[in-house]
mmCIF file of C-alpha atoms in Angstrom:
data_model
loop_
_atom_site.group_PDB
_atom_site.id
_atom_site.type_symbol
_atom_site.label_atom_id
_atom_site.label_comp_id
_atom_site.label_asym_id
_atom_site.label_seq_id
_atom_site.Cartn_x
_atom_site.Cartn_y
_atom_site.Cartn_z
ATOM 1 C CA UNK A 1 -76.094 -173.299 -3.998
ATOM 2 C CA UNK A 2 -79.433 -172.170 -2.963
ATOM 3 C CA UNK A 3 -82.732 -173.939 -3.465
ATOM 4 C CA UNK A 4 -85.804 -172.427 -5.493
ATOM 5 C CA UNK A 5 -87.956 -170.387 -3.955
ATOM 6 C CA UNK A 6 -90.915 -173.060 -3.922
ATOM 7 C CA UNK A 7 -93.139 -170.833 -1.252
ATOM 8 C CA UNK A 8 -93.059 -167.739 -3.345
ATOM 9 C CA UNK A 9 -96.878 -166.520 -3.765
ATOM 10 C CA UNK A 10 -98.169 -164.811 -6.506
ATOM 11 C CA UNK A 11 -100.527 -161.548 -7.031
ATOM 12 C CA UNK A 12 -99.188 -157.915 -5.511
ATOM 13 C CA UNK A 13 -96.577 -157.819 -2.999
ATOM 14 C CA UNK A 14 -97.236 -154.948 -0.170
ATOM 15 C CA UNK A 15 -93.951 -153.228 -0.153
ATOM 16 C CA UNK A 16 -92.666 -150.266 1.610
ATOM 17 C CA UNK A 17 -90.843 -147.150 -0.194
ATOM 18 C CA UNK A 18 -89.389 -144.199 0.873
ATOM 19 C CA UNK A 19 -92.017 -141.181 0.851
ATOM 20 C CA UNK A 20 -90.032 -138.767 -1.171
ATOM 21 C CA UNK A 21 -89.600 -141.442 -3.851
ATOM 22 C CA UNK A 22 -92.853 -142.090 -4.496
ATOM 23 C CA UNK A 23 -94.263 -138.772 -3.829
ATOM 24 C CA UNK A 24 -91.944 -137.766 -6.864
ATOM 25 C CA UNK A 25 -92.103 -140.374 -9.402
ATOM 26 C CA UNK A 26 -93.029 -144.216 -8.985
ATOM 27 C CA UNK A 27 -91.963 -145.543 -12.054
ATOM 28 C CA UNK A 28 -88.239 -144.041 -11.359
ATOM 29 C CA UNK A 29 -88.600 -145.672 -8.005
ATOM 30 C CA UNK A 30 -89.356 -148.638 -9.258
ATOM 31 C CA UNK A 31 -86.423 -148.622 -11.423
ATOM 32 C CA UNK A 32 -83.969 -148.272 -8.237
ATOM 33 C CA UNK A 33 -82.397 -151.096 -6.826
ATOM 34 C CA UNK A 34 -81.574 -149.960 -3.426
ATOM 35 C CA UNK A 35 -83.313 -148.256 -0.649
ATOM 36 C CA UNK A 36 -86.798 -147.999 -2.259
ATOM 37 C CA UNK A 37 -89.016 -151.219 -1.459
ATOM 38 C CA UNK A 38 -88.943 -153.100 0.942
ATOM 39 C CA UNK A 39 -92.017 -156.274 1.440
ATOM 40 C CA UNK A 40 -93.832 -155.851 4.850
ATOM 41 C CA UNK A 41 -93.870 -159.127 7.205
ATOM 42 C CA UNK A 42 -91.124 -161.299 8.685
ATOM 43 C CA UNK A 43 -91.055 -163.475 5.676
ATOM 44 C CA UNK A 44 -92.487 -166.726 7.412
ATOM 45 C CA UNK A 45 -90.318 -169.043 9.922
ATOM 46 C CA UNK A 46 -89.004 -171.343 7.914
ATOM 47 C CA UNK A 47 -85.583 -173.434 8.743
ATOM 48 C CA UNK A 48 -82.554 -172.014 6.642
ATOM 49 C CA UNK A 49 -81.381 -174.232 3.827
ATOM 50 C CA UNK A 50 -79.183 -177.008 5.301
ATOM 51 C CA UNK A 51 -76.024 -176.177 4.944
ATOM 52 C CA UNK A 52 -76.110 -172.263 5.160
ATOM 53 C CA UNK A 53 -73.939 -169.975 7.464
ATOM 54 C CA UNK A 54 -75.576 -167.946 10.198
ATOM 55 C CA UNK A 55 -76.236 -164.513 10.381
ATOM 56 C CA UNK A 56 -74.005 -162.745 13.039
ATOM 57 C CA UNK A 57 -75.583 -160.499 15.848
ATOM 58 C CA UNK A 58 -72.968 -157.994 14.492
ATOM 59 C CA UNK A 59 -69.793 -157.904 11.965
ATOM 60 C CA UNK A 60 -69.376 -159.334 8.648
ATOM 61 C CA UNK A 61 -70.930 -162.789 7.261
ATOM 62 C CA UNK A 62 -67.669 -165.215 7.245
ATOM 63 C CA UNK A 63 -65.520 -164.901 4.070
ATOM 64 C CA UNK A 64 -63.109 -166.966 2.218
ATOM 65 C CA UNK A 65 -59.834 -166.134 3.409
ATOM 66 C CA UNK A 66 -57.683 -168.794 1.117
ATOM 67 C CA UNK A 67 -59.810 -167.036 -1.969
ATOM 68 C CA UNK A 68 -57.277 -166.477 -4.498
ATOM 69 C CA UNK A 69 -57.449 -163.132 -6.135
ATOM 70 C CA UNK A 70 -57.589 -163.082 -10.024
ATOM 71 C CA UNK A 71 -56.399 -160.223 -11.913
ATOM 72 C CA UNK A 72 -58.545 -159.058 -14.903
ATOM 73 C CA UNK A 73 -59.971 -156.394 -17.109
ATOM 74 C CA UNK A 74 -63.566 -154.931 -16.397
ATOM 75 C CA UNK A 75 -65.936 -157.176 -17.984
ATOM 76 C CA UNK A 76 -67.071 -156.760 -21.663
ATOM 77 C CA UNK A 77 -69.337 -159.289 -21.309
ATOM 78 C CA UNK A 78 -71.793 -160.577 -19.128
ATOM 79 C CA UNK A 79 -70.990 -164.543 -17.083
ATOM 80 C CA UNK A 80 -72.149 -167.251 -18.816
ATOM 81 C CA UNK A 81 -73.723 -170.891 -17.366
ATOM 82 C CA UNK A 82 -76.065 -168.873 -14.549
ATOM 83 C CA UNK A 83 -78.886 -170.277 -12.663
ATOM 84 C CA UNK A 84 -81.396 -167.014 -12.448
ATOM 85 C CA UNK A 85 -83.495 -168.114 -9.630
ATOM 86 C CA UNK A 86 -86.469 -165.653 -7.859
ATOM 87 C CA UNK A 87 -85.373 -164.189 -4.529
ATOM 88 C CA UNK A 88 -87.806 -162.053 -3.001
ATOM 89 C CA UNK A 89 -89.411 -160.579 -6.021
ATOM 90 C CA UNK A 90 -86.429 -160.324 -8.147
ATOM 91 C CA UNK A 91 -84.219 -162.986 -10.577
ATOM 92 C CA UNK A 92 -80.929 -163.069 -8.990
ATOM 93 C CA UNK A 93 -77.784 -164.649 -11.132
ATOM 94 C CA UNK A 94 -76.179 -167.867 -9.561
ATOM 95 C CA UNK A 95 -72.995 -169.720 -10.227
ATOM 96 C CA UNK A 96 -70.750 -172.886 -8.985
ATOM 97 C CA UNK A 97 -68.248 -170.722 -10.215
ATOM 98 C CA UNK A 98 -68.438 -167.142 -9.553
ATOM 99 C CA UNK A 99 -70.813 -167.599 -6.531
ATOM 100 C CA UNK A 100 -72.385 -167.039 -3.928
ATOM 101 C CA UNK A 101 -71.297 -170.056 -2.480
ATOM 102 C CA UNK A 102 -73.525 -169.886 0.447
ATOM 103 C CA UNK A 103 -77.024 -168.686 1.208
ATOM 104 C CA UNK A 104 -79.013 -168.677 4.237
ATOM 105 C CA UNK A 105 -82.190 -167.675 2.696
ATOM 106 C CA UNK A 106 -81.802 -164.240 3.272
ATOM 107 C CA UNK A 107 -78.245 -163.461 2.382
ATOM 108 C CA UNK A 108 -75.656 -164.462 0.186
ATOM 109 C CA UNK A 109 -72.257 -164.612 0.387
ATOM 110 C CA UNK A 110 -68.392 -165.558 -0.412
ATOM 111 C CA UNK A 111 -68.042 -164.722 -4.068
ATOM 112 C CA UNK A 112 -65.104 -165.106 -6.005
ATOM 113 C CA UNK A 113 -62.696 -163.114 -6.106
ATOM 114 C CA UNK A 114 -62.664 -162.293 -9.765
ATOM 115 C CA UNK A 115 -64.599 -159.550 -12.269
ATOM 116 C CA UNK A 116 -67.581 -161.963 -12.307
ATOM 117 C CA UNK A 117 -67.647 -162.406 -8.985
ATOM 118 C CA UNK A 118 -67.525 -158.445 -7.905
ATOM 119 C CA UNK A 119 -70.483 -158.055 -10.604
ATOM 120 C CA UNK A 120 -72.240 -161.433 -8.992
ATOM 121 C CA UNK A 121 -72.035 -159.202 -5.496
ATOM 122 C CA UNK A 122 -72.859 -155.919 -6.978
ATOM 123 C CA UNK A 123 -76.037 -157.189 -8.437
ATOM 124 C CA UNK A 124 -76.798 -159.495 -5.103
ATOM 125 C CA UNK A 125 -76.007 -157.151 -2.504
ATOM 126 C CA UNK A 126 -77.999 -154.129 -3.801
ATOM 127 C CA UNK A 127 -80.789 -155.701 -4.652
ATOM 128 C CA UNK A 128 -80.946 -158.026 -1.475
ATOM 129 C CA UNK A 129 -80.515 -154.562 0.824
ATOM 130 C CA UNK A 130 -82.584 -152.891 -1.781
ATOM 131 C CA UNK A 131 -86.226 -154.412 -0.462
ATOM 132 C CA UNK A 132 -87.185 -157.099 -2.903
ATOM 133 C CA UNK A 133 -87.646 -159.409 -0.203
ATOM 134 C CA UNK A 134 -88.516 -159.465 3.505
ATOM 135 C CA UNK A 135 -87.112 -157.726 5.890
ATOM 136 C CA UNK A 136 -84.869 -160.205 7.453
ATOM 137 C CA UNK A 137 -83.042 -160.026 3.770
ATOM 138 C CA UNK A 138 -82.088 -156.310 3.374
ATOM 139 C CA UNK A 139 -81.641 -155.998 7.154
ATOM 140 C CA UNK A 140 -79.420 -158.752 7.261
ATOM 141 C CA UNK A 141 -77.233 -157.558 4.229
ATOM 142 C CA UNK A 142 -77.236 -154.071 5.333
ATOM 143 C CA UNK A 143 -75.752 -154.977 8.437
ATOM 144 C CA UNK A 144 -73.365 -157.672 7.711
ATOM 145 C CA UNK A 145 -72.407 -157.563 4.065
ATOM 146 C CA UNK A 146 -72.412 -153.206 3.821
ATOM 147 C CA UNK A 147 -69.031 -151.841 4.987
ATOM 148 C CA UNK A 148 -69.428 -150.467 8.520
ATOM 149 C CA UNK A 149 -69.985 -146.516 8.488
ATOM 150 C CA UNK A 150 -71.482 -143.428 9.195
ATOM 151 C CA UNK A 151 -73.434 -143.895 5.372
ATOM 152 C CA UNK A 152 -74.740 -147.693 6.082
ATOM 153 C CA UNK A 153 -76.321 -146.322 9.120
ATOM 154 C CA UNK A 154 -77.970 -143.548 7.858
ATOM 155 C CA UNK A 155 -78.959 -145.897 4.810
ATOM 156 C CA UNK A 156 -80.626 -148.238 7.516
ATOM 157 C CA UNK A 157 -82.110 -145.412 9.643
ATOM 158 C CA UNK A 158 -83.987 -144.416 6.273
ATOM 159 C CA UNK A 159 -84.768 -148.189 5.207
ATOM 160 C CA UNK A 160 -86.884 -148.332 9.053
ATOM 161 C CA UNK A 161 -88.163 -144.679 9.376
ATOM 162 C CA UNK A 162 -88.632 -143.642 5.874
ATOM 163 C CA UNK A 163 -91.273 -146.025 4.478
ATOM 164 C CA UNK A 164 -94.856 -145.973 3.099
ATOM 165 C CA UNK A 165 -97.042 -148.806 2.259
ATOM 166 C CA UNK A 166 -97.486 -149.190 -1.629
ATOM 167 C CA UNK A 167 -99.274 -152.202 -3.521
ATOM 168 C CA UNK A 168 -97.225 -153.326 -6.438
ATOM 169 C CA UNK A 169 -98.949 -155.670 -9.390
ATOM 170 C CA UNK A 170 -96.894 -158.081 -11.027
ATOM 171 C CA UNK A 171 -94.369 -157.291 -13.514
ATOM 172 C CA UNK A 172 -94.086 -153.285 -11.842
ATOM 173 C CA UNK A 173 -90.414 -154.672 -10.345
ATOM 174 C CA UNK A 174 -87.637 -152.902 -12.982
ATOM 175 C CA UNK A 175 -85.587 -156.132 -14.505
ATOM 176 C CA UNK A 176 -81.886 -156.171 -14.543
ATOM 177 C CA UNK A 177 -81.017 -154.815 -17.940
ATOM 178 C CA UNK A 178 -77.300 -155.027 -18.142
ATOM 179 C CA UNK A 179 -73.913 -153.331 -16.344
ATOM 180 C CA UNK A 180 -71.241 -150.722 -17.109
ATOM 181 C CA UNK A 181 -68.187 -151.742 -15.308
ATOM 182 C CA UNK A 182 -66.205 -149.017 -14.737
ATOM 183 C CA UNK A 183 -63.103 -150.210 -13.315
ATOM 184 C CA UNK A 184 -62.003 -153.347 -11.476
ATOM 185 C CA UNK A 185 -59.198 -154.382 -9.065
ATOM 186 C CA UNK A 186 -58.888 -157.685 -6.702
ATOM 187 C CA UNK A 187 -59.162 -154.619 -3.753
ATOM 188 C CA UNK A 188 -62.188 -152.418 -5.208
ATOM 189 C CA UNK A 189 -64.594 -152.626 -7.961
ATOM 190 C CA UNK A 190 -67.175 -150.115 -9.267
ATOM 191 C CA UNK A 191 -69.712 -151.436 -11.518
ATOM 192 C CA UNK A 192 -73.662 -149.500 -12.900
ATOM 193 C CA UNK A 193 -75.583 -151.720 -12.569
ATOM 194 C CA UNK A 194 -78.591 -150.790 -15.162
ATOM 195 C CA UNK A 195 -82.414 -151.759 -15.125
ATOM 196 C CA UNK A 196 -85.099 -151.756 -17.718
ATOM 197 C CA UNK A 197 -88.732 -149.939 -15.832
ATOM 198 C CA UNK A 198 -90.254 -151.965 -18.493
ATOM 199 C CA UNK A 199 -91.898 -148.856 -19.585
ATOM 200 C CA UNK A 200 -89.028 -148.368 -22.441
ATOM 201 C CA UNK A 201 -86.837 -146.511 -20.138
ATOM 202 C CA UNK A 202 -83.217 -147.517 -18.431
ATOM 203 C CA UNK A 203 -81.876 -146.652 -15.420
ATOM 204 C CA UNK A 204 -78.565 -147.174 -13.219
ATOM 205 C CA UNK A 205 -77.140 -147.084 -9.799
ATOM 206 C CA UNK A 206 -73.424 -146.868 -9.141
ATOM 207 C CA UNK A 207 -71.886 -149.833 -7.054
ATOM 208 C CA UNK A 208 -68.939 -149.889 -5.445
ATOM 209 C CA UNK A 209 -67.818 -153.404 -3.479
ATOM 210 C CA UNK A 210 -64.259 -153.891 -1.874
ATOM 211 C CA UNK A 211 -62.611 -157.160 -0.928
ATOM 212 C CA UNK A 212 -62.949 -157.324 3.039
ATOM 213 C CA UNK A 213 -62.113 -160.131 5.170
ATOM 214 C CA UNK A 214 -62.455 -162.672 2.599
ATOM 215 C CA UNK A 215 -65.831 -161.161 0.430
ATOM 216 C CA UNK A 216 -67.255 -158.642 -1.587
ATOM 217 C CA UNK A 217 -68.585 -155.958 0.773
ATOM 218 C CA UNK A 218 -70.511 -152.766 -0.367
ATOM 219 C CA UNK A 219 -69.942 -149.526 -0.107
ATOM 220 C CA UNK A 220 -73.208 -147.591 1.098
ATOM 221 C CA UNK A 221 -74.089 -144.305 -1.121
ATOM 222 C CA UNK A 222 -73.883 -140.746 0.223
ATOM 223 C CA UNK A 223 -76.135 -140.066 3.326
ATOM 224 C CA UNK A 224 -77.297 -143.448 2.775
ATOM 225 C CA UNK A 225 -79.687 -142.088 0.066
ATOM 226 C CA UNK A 226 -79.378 -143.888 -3.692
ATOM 227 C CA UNK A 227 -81.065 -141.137 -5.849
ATOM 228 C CA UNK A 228 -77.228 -139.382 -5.439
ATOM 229 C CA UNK A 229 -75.662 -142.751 -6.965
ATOM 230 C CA UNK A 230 -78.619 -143.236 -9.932
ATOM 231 C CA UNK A 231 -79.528 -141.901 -13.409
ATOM 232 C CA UNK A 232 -81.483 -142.594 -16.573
ATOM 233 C CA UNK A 233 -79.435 -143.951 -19.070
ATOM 234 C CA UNK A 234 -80.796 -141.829 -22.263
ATOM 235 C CA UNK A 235 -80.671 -143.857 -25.765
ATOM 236 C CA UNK A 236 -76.958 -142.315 -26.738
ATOM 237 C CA UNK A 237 -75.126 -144.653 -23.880
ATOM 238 C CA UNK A 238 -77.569 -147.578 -24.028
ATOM 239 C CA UNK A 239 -74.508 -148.847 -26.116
ATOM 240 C CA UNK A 240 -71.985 -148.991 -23.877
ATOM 241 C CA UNK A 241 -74.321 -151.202 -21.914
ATOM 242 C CA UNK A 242 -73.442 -154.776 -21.292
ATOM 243 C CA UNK A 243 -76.572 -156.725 -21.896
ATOM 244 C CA UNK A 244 -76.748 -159.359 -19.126
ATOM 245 C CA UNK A 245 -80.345 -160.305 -17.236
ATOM 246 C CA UNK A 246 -82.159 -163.612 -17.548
ATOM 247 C CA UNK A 247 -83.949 -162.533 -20.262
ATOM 248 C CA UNK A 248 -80.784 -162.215 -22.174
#
């Protein structure tokens, strides 16, 4: 499992977002996990953790190809026993269980093959590619942990070209607020992930991952562009909400 994030400084990250986000409405790009911010700078040169996998100059990150696949109902609950740890400028769920099993400091990868660990990759994979972090991180995930097509090129053609610089204080960052899983096989899963602005509102992007080559890869939205795949959650469904974050 990864290490804490020791070097992470404090204050207001410089991030990039996409113009027509921001031009629109910040706090609803805020709330978005993918495709909006993105932190300016290499991220230092630090080693990689001992142990981690590298990055590929092209394909996917090495999977687990003896993973066994577990059958099981979309989750009514969130997993229980994770490490939330800061990545970037987000808390990201870990497990010895669920996964990832490896991280290289930018990525992670090889989750199980199970509900929990779909939802573990849902929730690390869009907000990795999403821009909490350096650039090396959504770049990285984007291009090795996205399934290959004509939408995860168009999402990283907008992630380079479409940008602005935008100061952030702390606590702006939407927290993970729960999920909706909305249906789940050992092949495919499709999970909303939802996010509290911390303004009182919720809001949700639509995830889908698919077992390839031995991981969870995801499936990049329409035209590369989130905004099709996201919504507010008004009060009437904040029900059907799973409540799962690490302030729950």
């Amino acid at each position: 499992m990864r290490e804490s994030n020791d070097g992470q400084t404090s204050g207001a990250p410089r991030v990039w977002a996409q113009k027509s986000f921001i031009a629109s409405a910040l706090v609803v790009a805020i709330a978005l996990i993918g495709g909006v911010f993105v932190v300016v700078g290499s991220g230092g040169e630090e080693d990689p953790p001992a142990g981690s996998a590298e990055v590929p100059v092209e394909g996917y990150l090495p999977g687990n190809e003896d993973a066994v696949a577990v059958e099981g109902e979309p989750l009514l609950e969130g997993p229980q026993e994770i490490d939330w740890q800061l990545v970037g400028s987000i808390t990201l769920p870990f497990s010895s269980v669920y996964g990832p099993a490896v991280d290289d400091g930018f990525t992670a990868s090889q989750f199980e093959r199970s509900p929990e660990g779909a939802l573990m990759a849902a929730v690390h994979l869009s907000s990795r590619a999403g821009g909490y972090g350096p650039e090396e991180m959504w770049r990285a995930t984007i291009e090795h942990q996205f399934i290959d097509s004509p939408e995860r090129d168009a999402l990283l053609e907008l992630m380079e070209e479409q940008a602005v610089d935008v100061e952030l204080t702390a606590g702006d960052l939407a927290a993970l607020a729960g999920f909706v899983y909305r249906s789940y096989s050992p092949d495919e899963a499709v999970i909303e992930v939802v996010l509290d602005n911390r303004s009182g509102g919720w809001y949700s992007v639509l995830t889908t991952v698919r077992w390839i080559e031995g991981d969870w890869r995801m499936e990049a939205p329409p035209r590369g562009d989130w905004t099709a795949m996201m919504r507010q959650v008004p009060t009437a469904d904040q029900d059907a909400v799973v409540p799962w974050g690490p302030s729950w």
